[in-house]
Amino acid sequence: MALNSITSIFNGIFAELSRGFSALFAERNLRYVGLAAMLVVVGLVSWWGYSSYAAHREKSAHLAFAQIMEEVARGKQNKDINWADIAAQCKAAYAQHSSTSIAVYLLAFQADAFMNMGNKQEALTVLDTMLSRLSSRNPLYNVYRIKQALVRLD
């Protein structure tokens, strides 16, 4: 009788092994495999959604900067640039797009507008803010530091 029970145990083990390890694993852990697959899909969809949102935000900020630049170009052609309006547009664009990569350049352009209006103290304030936001590894960092020093000397 003991021999029959041992034989039946080994027959059960061989039967399980003959079905294949992957089938046995999938049968026992189907719930976990499905959950893992669902987490991967949710992660990919979340990544795609955030990437699309970030790209849209950057595109919107670049468009705002381009519109300000076009207005300055039109003003140069007409020899009539309203620097106060340019500074206000830069400030509004920065407030709306402060988390984008071009935001520091909106501040730099705002500082230029203040310099053209003759308001050096406001330009220095904006340049200080801009340099605190600009990475020191940015190739233009030292250029703007020199500009800040020159404004202070004036």
Tab-separated table of C-alpha atoms in Angstrom:
chain	number	residue	atom	x	y	z
A	1	MET	CA	0.000	0.000	0.000
A	2	ALA	CA	2.846	2.386	0.821
A	3	LEU	CA	4.374	1.549	-2.525
A	4	ASN	CA	1.132	2.496	-4.286
A	5	SER	CA	0.970	5.877	-2.495
A	6	ILE	CA	4.612	6.645	-3.332
A	7	THR	CA	3.985	5.634	-6.926
A	8	SER	CA	0.903	7.831	-7.101
A	9	ILE	CA	2.896	10.780	-5.718
A	10	PHE	CA	5.604	10.324	-8.360
A	11	ASN	CA	2.982	9.851	-11.072
A	12	GLY	CA	1.379	13.136	-9.976
A	13	ILE	CA	4.732	14.921	-10.079
A	14	PHE	CA	5.549	13.518	-13.522
A	15	ALA	CA	2.101	14.471	-14.773
A	16	GLU	CA	2.626	18.052	-13.549
A	17	LEU	CA	6.072	18.198	-15.131
A	18	SER	CA	4.779	16.827	-18.415
A	19	ARG	CA	2.322	19.762	-18.615
A	20	GLY	CA	5.302	22.079	-18.601
A	21	PHE	CA	6.634	24.448	-16.028
A	22	SER	CA	5.287	27.567	-17.775
A	23	ALA	CA	1.752	26.214	-17.881
A	24	LEU	CA	1.976	25.263	-14.206
A	25	PHE	CA	3.382	28.687	-13.308
A	26	ALA	CA	0.716	30.485	-15.330
A	27	GLU	CA	-2.060	28.428	-13.772
A	28	ARG	CA	-0.896	29.119	-10.235
A	29	ASN	CA	0.032	32.765	-10.753
A	30	LEU	CA	-2.363	33.901	-13.479
A	31	ARG	CA	-3.751	36.670	-11.283
A	32	TYR	CA	-0.274	38.090	-10.606
A	33	VAL	CA	0.815	37.851	-14.233
A	34	GLY	CA	-2.344	39.721	-15.292
A	35	LEU	CA	-1.780	42.368	-12.633
A	36	ALA	CA	1.834	42.857	-13.727
A	37	ALA	CA	0.771	43.177	-17.378
A	38	MET	CA	-1.896	45.702	-16.418
A	39	LEU	CA	0.638	47.742	-14.419
A	40	VAL	CA	2.984	47.821	-17.414
A	41	VAL	CA	0.157	49.037	-19.674
A	42	VAL	CA	-0.924	51.704	-17.160
A	43	GLY	CA	2.700	52.836	-16.806
A	44	LEU	CA	3.164	53.132	-20.570
A	45	VAL	CA	-0.087	55.047	-21.014
A	46	SER	CA	0.840	57.387	-18.138
A	47	TRP	CA	4.284	58.016	-19.610
A	48	TRP	CA	2.784	58.749	-23.042
A	49	GLY	CA	0.192	61.087	-21.507
A	50	TYR	CA	2.759	63.064	-19.538
A	51	SER	CA	5.112	63.259	-22.519
A	52	SER	CA	2.301	64.639	-24.671
A	53	TYR	CA	1.378	67.182	-21.989
A	54	ALA	CA	4.988	68.333	-21.566
A	55	ALA	CA	5.470	68.654	-25.334
A	56	HIS	CA	2.284	70.720	-25.618
A	57	ARG	CA	3.395	72.964	-22.744
A	58	GLU	CA	6.825	73.534	-24.343
A	59	LYS	CA	5.256	74.210	-27.734
A	60	SER	CA	2.910	76.765	-26.206
A	61	ALA	CA	5.793	78.553	-24.447
A	62	HIS	CA	7.872	78.681	-27.633
A	63	LEU	CA	4.882	80.068	-29.514
A	64	ALA	CA	4.457	82.836	-26.917
A	65	PHE	CA	8.158	83.702	-27.182
A	66	ALA	CA	7.978	83.740	-30.996
A	67	GLN	CA	4.976	86.082	-30.922
A	68	ILE	CA	6.869	88.518	-28.685
A	69	MET	CA	9.877	88.354	-31.005
A	70	GLU	CA	7.648	89.022	-34.026
A	71	GLU	CA	6.199	92.078	-32.332
A	72	VAL	CA	9.709	93.415	-31.677
A	73	ALA	CA	10.674	92.751	-35.306
A	74	ARG	CA	7.586	94.633	-36.523
A	75	GLY	CA	8.413	97.481	-34.155
A	76	LYS	CA	11.983	97.675	-35.459
A	77	GLN	CA	10.707	97.908	-39.030
A	78	ASN	CA	8.333	100.720	-38.054
A	79	LYS	CA	10.940	102.228	-35.705
A	80	ASP	CA	8.285	102.246	-33.007
A	81	ILE	CA	8.771	99.624	-30.277
A	82	ASN	CA	6.643	99.859	-27.161
A	83	TRP	CA	9.117	98.373	-24.654
A	84	ALA	CA	6.651	98.639	-21.778
A	85	ASP	CA	4.230	96.442	-23.704
A	86	ILE	CA	7.031	93.979	-24.543
A	87	ALA	CA	8.046	93.807	-20.864
A	88	ALA	CA	4.417	93.193	-19.845
A	89	GLN	CA	4.024	90.453	-22.458
A	90	CYS	CA	7.241	88.782	-21.286
A	91	LYS	CA	6.070	88.935	-17.679
A	92	ALA	CA	2.680	87.417	-18.566
A	93	ALA	CA	4.286	84.701	-20.719
A	94	TYR	CA	6.746	83.872	-17.937
A	95	ALA	CA	3.924	83.643	-15.391
A	96	GLN	CA	2.062	81.223	-17.644
A	97	HIS	CA	5.072	79.169	-18.791
A	98	SER	CA	7.489	79.374	-15.846
A	99	SER	CA	8.075	75.616	-15.744
A	100	THR	CA	9.260	75.337	-19.343
A	101	SER	CA	12.782	75.364	-20.712
A	102	ILE	CA	12.365	78.704	-22.493
A	103	ALA	CA	11.080	80.570	-19.418
A	104	VAL	CA	14.520	81.920	-18.490
A	105	TYR	CA	14.850	83.444	-21.950
A	106	LEU	CA	11.530	85.211	-21.472
A	107	LEU	CA	13.086	86.766	-18.370
A	108	ALA	CA	16.211	87.734	-20.320
A	109	PHE	CA	14.093	89.408	-22.952
A	110	GLN	CA	12.076	91.169	-20.255
A	111	ALA	CA	15.332	92.498	-18.767
A	112	ASP	CA	16.320	93.787	-22.214
A	113	ALA	CA	12.969	95.552	-22.476
A	114	PHE	CA	13.560	97.222	-19.103
A	115	MET	CA	17.057	98.264	-20.199
A	116	ASN	CA	15.633	99.810	-23.369
A	117	MET	CA	13.109	101.710	-21.233
A	118	GLY	CA	15.966	102.979	-19.062
A	119	ASN	CA	14.793	101.114	-15.948
A	120	LYS	CA	18.090	99.547	-14.868
A	121	GLN	CA	16.995	98.596	-11.359
A	122	GLU	CA	14.050	96.558	-12.650
A	123	ALA	CA	16.332	94.988	-15.273
A	124	LEU	CA	18.777	93.942	-12.541
A	125	THR	CA	15.964	92.393	-10.506
A	126	VAL	CA	14.795	90.380	-13.506
A	127	LEU	CA	18.373	89.370	-14.402
A	128	ASP	CA	18.927	88.163	-10.818
A	129	THR	CA	15.797	86.022	-11.055
A	130	MET	CA	16.825	84.759	-14.471
A	131	LEU	CA	20.333	83.786	-13.346
A	132	SER	CA	18.968	81.988	-10.287
A	133	ARG	CA	16.797	79.874	-12.602
A	134	LEU	CA	19.420	79.323	-15.314
A	135	SER	CA	21.715	76.334	-14.860
A	136	SER	CA	25.366	77.239	-14.386
A	137	ARG	CA	26.173	74.570	-17.000
A	138	ASN	CA	24.150	76.461	-19.616
A	139	PRO	CA	26.494	77.853	-22.291
A	140	LEU	CA	24.867	81.291	-21.956
A	141	TYR	CA	25.154	81.474	-18.165
A	142	ASN	CA	28.432	83.421	-18.150
A	143	VAL	CA	27.201	85.704	-20.937
A	144	TYR	CA	24.257	86.759	-18.776
A	145	ARG	CA	26.503	87.079	-15.714
A	146	ILE	CA	28.661	89.521	-17.669
A	147	LYS	CA	25.553	91.364	-18.809
A	148	GLN	CA	24.407	91.594	-15.185
A	149	ALA	CA	27.805	93.020	-14.166
A	150	LEU	CA	27.715	95.569	-16.986
A	151	VAL	CA	24.226	96.704	-15.982
A	152	ARG	CA	25.430	97.108	-12.397
A	153	LEU	CA	28.359	99.224	-13.597
A	154	ASP	CA	26.092	101.623	-15.496
